[in-house]
PDB file of C-alpha atoms in Angstrom:
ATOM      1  CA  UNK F  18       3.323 -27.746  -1.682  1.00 49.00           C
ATOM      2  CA  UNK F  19       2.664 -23.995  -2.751  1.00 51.00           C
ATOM      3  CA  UNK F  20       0.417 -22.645  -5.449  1.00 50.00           C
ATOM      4  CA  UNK F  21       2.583 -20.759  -8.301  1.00 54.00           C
ATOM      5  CA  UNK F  22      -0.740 -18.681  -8.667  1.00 57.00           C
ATOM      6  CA  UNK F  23      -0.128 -16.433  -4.744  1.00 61.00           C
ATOM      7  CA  UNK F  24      -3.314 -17.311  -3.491  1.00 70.00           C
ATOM      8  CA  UNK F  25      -3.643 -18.272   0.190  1.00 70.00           C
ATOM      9  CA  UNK F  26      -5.323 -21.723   0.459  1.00 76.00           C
ATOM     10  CA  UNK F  27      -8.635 -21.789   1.857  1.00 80.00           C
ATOM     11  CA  UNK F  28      -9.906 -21.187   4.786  1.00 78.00           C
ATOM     12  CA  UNK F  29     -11.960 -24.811   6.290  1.00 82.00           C
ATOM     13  CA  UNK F  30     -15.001 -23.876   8.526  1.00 82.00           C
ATOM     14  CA  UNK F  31     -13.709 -26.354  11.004  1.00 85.00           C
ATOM     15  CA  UNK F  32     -10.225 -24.792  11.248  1.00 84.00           C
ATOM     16  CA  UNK F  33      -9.329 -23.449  14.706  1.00 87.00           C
ATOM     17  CA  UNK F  34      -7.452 -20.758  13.190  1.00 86.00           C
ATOM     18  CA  UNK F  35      -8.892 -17.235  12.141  1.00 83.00           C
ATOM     19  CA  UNK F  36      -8.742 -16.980   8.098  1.00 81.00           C
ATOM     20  CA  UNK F  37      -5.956 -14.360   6.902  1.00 77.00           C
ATOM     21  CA  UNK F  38      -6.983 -10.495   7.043  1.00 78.00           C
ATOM     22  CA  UNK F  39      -6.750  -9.902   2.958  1.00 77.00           C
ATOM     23  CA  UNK F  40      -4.772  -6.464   3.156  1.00 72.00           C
ATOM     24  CA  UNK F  41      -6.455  -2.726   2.354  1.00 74.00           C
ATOM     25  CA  UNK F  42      -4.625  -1.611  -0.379  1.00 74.00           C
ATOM     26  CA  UNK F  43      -5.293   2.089  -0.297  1.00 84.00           C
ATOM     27  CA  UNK F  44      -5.663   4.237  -3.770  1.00 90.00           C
ATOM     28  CA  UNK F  45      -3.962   7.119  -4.513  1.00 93.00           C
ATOM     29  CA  UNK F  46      -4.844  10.461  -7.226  1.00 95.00           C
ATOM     30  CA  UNK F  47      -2.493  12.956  -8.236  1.00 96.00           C
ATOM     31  CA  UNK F  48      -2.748  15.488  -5.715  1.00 97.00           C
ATOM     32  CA  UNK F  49      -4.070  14.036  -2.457  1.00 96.00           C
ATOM     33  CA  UNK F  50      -2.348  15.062   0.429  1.00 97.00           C
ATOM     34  CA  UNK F  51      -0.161  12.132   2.386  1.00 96.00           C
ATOM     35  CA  UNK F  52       1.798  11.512   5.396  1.00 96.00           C
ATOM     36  CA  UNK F  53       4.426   8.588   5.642  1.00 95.00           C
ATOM     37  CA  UNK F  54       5.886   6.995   8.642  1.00 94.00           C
ATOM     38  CA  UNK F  55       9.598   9.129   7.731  1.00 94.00           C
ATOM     39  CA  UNK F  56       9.144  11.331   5.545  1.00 95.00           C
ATOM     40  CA  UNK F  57       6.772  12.988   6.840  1.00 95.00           C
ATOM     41  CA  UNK F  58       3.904  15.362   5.265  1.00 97.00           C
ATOM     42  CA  UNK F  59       3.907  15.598   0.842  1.00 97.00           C
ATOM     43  CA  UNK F  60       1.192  15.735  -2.057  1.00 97.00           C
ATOM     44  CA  UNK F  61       0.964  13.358  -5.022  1.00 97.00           C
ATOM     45  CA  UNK F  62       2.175  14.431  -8.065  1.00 97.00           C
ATOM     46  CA  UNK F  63       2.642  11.264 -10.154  1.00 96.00           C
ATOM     47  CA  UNK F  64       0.908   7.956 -10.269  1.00 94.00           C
ATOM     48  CA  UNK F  65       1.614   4.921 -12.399  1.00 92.00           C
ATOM     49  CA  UNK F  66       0.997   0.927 -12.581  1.00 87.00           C
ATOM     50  CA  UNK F  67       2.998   0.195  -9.734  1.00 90.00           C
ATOM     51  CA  UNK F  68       4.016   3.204  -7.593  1.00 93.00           C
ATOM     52  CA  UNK F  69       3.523   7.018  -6.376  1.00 96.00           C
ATOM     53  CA  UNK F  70       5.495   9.623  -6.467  1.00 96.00           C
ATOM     54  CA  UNK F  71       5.135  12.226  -3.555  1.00 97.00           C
ATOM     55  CA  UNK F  72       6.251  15.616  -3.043  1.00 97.00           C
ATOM     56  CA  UNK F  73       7.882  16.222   0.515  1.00 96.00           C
ATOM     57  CA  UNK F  74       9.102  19.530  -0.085  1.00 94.00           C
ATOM     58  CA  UNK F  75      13.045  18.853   0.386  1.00 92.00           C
ATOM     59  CA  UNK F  76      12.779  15.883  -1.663  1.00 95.00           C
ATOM     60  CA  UNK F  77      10.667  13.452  -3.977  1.00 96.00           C
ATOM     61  CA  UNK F  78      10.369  10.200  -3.608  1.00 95.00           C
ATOM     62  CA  UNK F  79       9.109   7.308  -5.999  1.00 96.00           C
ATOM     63  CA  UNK F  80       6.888   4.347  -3.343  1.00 94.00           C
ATOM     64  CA  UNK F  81       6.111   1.148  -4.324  1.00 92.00           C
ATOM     65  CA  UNK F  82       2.787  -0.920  -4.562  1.00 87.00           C
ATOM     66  CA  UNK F  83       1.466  -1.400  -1.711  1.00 85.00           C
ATOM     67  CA  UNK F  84       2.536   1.711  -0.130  1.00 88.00           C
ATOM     68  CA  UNK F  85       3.933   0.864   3.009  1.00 85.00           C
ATOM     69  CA  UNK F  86       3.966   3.600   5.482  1.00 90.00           C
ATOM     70  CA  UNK F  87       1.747   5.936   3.364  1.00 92.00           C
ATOM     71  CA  UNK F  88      -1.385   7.621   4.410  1.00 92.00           C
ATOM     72  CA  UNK F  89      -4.025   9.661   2.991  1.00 93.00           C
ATOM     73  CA  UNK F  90      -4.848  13.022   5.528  1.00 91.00           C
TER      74      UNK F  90
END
């Protein structure tokens, strides 16, 4: 049975297993300077509710929530 909600159930004391790592979601402002995993090197010049857009020079390019491959420098 899953939850409609996306929680993860909850973690039992007496479990064997290690509870899930919650993930770091890391926040972005309009002009921080970035590196992703392809793209390489860019600076943010537009945020909204669900994404970032990042200037890599050659190109711009619109990333999703939760950023995958996106770092602050």
């Amino acid at each position: 049975m899953t939850s409609s909600s996306g929680r993860r159930p909850k973690h039992l004391p007496s479990s064997p297993f290690k509870p899930a790592v919650e993930p770091v979601v890391e926040v972005f402002e309009v002009g921080d300077r970035v590196t992703h995993d392809i793209y390489g090197l860019g600076q943010v010049t537009h945020l909204d509710s669900h994404a970032v857009t990042v200037d890599f020079g050659d190109k711009s390019v619109r990333i999703a929530h939760p950023y995958p491959k996106l770092h602050h420098l």
